[in-house]
mmCIF file of C-alpha atoms in Angstrom:
data_model
loop_
_atom_site.group_PDB
_atom_site.id
_atom_site.type_symbol
_atom_site.label_atom_id
_atom_site.label_comp_id
_atom_site.label_asym_id
_atom_site.label_seq_id
_atom_site.Cartn_x
_atom_site.Cartn_y
_atom_site.Cartn_z
ATOM 1 C CA UNK A 1 96.113 109.261 108.355
ATOM 2 C CA UNK A 2 97.678 107.061 105.938
ATOM 3 C CA UNK A 3 94.857 107.843 103.270
ATOM 4 C CA UNK A 4 95.185 111.830 103.877
ATOM 5 C CA UNK A 5 98.896 111.518 103.614
ATOM 6 C CA UNK A 6 98.795 109.545 100.092
ATOM 7 C CA UNK A 7 96.644 112.131 98.840
ATOM 8 C CA UNK A 8 98.372 115.092 99.454
ATOM 9 C CA UNK A 9 101.949 113.750 98.759
ATOM 10 C CA UNK A 10 100.923 111.431 95.718
ATOM 11 C CA UNK A 11 97.793 113.519 94.052
ATOM 12 C CA UNK A 12 99.213 117.326 94.457
ATOM 13 C CA UNK A 13 97.661 117.849 91.020
ATOM 14 C CA UNK A 14 93.815 116.998 91.528
ATOM 15 C CA UNK A 15 93.440 120.480 93.934
ATOM 16 C CA UNK A 16 92.839 118.779 96.784
ATOM 17 C CA UNK A 17 92.595 120.757 100.053
ATOM 18 C CA UNK A 18 92.909 119.267 103.306
ATOM 19 C CA UNK A 19 89.621 121.575 104.712
ATOM 20 C CA UNK A 20 87.560 121.307 108.011
ATOM 21 C CA UNK A 21 84.795 119.232 106.088
ATOM 22 C CA UNK A 22 87.571 116.601 105.776
ATOM 23 C CA UNK A 23 88.788 116.679 109.080
ATOM 24 C CA UNK A 24 85.257 116.144 110.216
ATOM 25 C CA UNK A 25 84.586 113.485 107.540
ATOM 26 C CA UNK A 26 87.748 111.842 109.496
ATOM 27 C CA UNK A 27 86.094 111.911 112.669
ATOM 28 C CA UNK A 28 82.637 111.151 111.585
ATOM 29 C CA UNK A 29 84.652 107.998 110.181
ATOM 30 C CA UNK A 30 86.437 106.976 112.946
ATOM 31 C CA UNK A 31 83.283 107.110 115.288
ATOM 32 C CA UNK A 32 81.773 104.524 112.583
ATOM 33 C CA UNK A 33 84.651 102.204 112.784
ATOM 34 C CA UNK A 34 84.576 102.420 116.290
ATOM 35 C CA UNK A 35 80.986 101.563 116.657
ATOM 36 C CA UNK A 36 80.943 99.151 113.900
ATOM 37 C CA UNK A 37 83.672 97.088 115.990
ATOM 38 C CA UNK A 38 81.928 97.595 119.471
ATOM 39 C CA UNK A 39 77.968 97.859 118.938
ATOM 40 C CA UNK A 40 77.319 94.614 117.525
ATOM 41 C CA UNK A 41 78.355 92.165 120.648
ATOM 42 C CA UNK A 42 75.591 94.745 122.313
ATOM 43 C CA UNK A 43 72.751 93.752 120.115
ATOM 44 C CA UNK A 44 73.618 90.021 120.272
ATOM 45 C CA UNK A 45 76.168 89.551 117.504
ATOM 46 C CA UNK A 46 78.629 87.347 119.593
ATOM 47 C CA UNK A 47 79.072 88.652 122.896
ATOM 48 C CA UNK A 48 81.781 90.308 125.682
ATOM 49 C CA UNK A 49 83.704 88.368 128.229
ATOM 50 C CA UNK A 50 86.531 88.840 130.792
ATOM 51 C CA UNK A 51 89.778 88.612 129.497
ATOM 52 C CA UNK A 52 92.931 87.741 130.998
ATOM 53 C CA UNK A 53 93.013 89.023 134.630
ATOM 54 C CA UNK A 54 89.303 89.409 134.843
ATOM 55 C CA UNK A 55 90.106 93.328 134.696
ATOM 56 C CA UNK A 56 88.898 94.187 130.745
ATOM 57 C CA UNK A 57 86.388 92.379 128.441
ATOM 58 C CA UNK A 58 86.824 91.610 124.846
ATOM 59 C CA UNK A 59 85.146 89.141 122.190
ATOM 60 C CA UNK A 60 84.360 85.777 123.359
ATOM 61 C CA UNK A 61 86.498 83.796 121.035
ATOM 62 C CA UNK A 62 86.261 80.542 122.871
ATOM 63 C CA UNK A 63 82.661 79.439 122.830
ATOM 64 C CA UNK A 64 81.524 77.264 120.199
ATOM 65 C CA UNK A 65 77.633 78.062 120.318
ATOM 66 C CA UNK A 66 75.813 78.762 117.393
ATOM 67 C CA UNK A 67 73.401 81.172 119.465
ATOM 68 C CA UNK A 68 76.241 83.067 120.496
ATOM 69 C CA UNK A 69 77.171 83.719 116.455
ATOM 70 C CA UNK A 70 80.939 84.923 117.533
ATOM 71 C CA UNK A 71 82.081 82.879 114.375
ATOM 72 C CA UNK A 72 81.195 85.239 111.662
ATOM 73 C CA UNK A 73 81.913 88.422 113.936
ATOM 74 C CA UNK A 74 85.404 87.173 115.162
ATOM 75 C CA UNK A 75 85.937 86.689 110.885
ATOM 76 C CA UNK A 76 84.197 90.459 110.498
ATOM 77 C CA UNK A 77 86.444 91.718 113.202
ATOM 78 C CA UNK A 78 89.563 90.470 111.681
ATOM 79 C CA UNK A 79 88.965 91.325 108.084
ATOM 80 C CA UNK A 80 87.031 94.456 108.387
ATOM 81 C CA UNK A 81 89.236 95.998 111.564
ATOM 82 C CA UNK A 82 92.494 94.222 111.486
ATOM 83 C CA UNK A 83 93.431 92.880 107.521
ATOM 84 C CA UNK A 84 91.554 96.107 105.522
ATOM 85 C CA UNK A 85 93.355 98.556 107.514
ATOM 86 C CA UNK A 86 96.866 96.662 107.310
ATOM 87 C CA UNK A 87 96.293 96.654 103.518
ATOM 88 C CA UNK A 88 95.353 100.771 103.216
ATOM 89 C CA UNK A 89 98.109 101.405 105.479
ATOM 90 C CA UNK A 90 100.841 99.498 103.153
ATOM 91 C CA UNK A 91 99.117 100.651 99.903
ATOM 92 C CA UNK A 92 99.380 104.197 100.931
ATOM 93 C CA UNK A 93 102.576 104.656 102.712
ATOM 94 C CA UNK A 94 104.480 102.159 99.848
ATOM 95 C CA UNK A 95 102.745 104.593 97.238
ATOM 96 C CA UNK A 96 104.018 107.722 99.335
ATOM 97 C CA UNK A 97 107.315 106.411 99.648
ATOM 98 C CA UNK A 98 107.735 105.741 96.192
ATOM 99 C CA UNK A 99 106.552 109.000 95.223
ATOM 100 C CA UNK A 100 109.028 111.099 97.347
ATOM 101 C CA UNK A 101 111.930 108.622 96.098
ATOM 102 C CA UNK A 102 110.914 109.568 92.531
ATOM 103 C CA UNK A 103 110.961 113.224 93.289
ATOM 104 C CA UNK A 104 114.415 113.039 95.680
ATOM 105 C CA UNK A 105 115.970 111.120 92.419
ATOM 106 C CA UNK A 106 114.968 113.994 90.314
ATOM 107 C CA UNK A 107 116.479 116.512 92.330
ATOM 108 C CA UNK A 108 119.294 114.429 93.126
ATOM 109 C CA UNK A 109 121.839 117.402 93.985
ATOM 110 C CA UNK A 110 118.957 118.750 96.620
ATOM 111 C CA UNK A 111 120.072 118.002 100.016
ATOM 112 C CA UNK A 112 116.622 119.526 101.381
ATOM 113 C CA UNK A 113 114.904 116.712 99.023
ATOM 114 C CA UNK A 114 117.314 114.027 100.116
ATOM 115 C CA UNK A 115 116.794 115.002 103.888
ATOM 116 C CA UNK A 116 113.199 115.088 103.134
ATOM 117 C CA UNK A 117 112.918 111.874 101.726
ATOM 118 C CA UNK A 118 115.151 110.176 104.496
ATOM 119 C CA UNK A 119 112.482 111.986 107.224
ATOM 120 C CA UNK A 120 109.205 110.663 104.854
ATOM 121 C CA UNK A 121 110.800 106.817 104.692
ATOM 122 C CA UNK A 122 111.351 107.185 108.748
ATOM 123 C CA UNK A 123 107.839 108.645 109.796
ATOM 124 C CA UNK A 124 106.337 105.717 106.976
ATOM 125 C CA UNK A 125 108.665 102.989 109.038
ATOM 126 C CA UNK A 126 107.774 104.238 112.118
ATOM 127 C CA UNK A 127 103.877 104.500 111.556
ATOM 128 C CA UNK A 128 103.418 100.839 110.237
ATOM 129 C CA UNK A 129 105.632 99.226 112.948
ATOM 130 C CA UNK A 130 103.855 100.983 115.578
ATOM 131 C CA UNK A 131 100.224 100.116 114.015
ATOM 132 C CA UNK A 132 102.056 96.113 113.883
ATOM 133 C CA UNK A 133 103.281 96.464 117.537
ATOM 134 C CA UNK A 134 99.869 97.384 118.521
ATOM 135 C CA UNK A 135 97.620 95.107 116.508
ATOM 136 C CA UNK A 136 99.293 92.166 115.529
ATOM 137 C CA UNK A 137 99.885 90.674 118.763
ATOM 138 C CA UNK A 138 96.446 90.808 119.905
ATOM 139 C CA UNK A 139 95.107 89.469 116.350
ATOM 140 C CA UNK A 140 97.213 86.730 116.314
ATOM 141 C CA UNK A 141 96.283 85.708 119.716
ATOM 142 C CA UNK A 142 92.993 85.877 118.702
ATOM 143 C CA UNK A 143 93.032 84.407 115.524
ATOM 144 C CA UNK A 144 95.157 81.298 116.910
ATOM 145 C CA UNK A 145 92.523 80.842 119.986
ATOM 146 C CA UNK A 146 89.459 80.986 117.233
ATOM 147 C CA UNK A 147 91.359 78.888 115.320
ATOM 148 C CA UNK A 148 91.918 76.290 117.715
ATOM 149 C CA UNK A 149 88.918 76.302 119.494
ATOM 150 C CA UNK A 150 87.732 72.979 121.713
#
């Protein structure tokens, strides 16, 4: 979503038109990311164990056994499924806000441009904060447990 918005707003002269093929590619990419997150423990790279009140499963951050291979998987998950998306979101939405602010500065007298700038900034803040609210607590606890094993 952040990448699509970045391309549409920040690269309007590149003749990019969001079409059905782009939507299909987005869905395929989403499924690939989901499978690359969920499937490795099913084939022996780390494992799932019951978490918390034993009503859901998560990656085993607790076991130090080499045969479980959880250390490399936890690092992989933290980098590929948390850190990289966070960097992409910050970059895309940061550039989007800068582009909208530059356009608004060129048309200072336009009330609609100023309103659009405020709406875009509000949307960006909501999207970034939502991602952080959803993932920082889990990633932080998992990383803490992983770093303080034993």
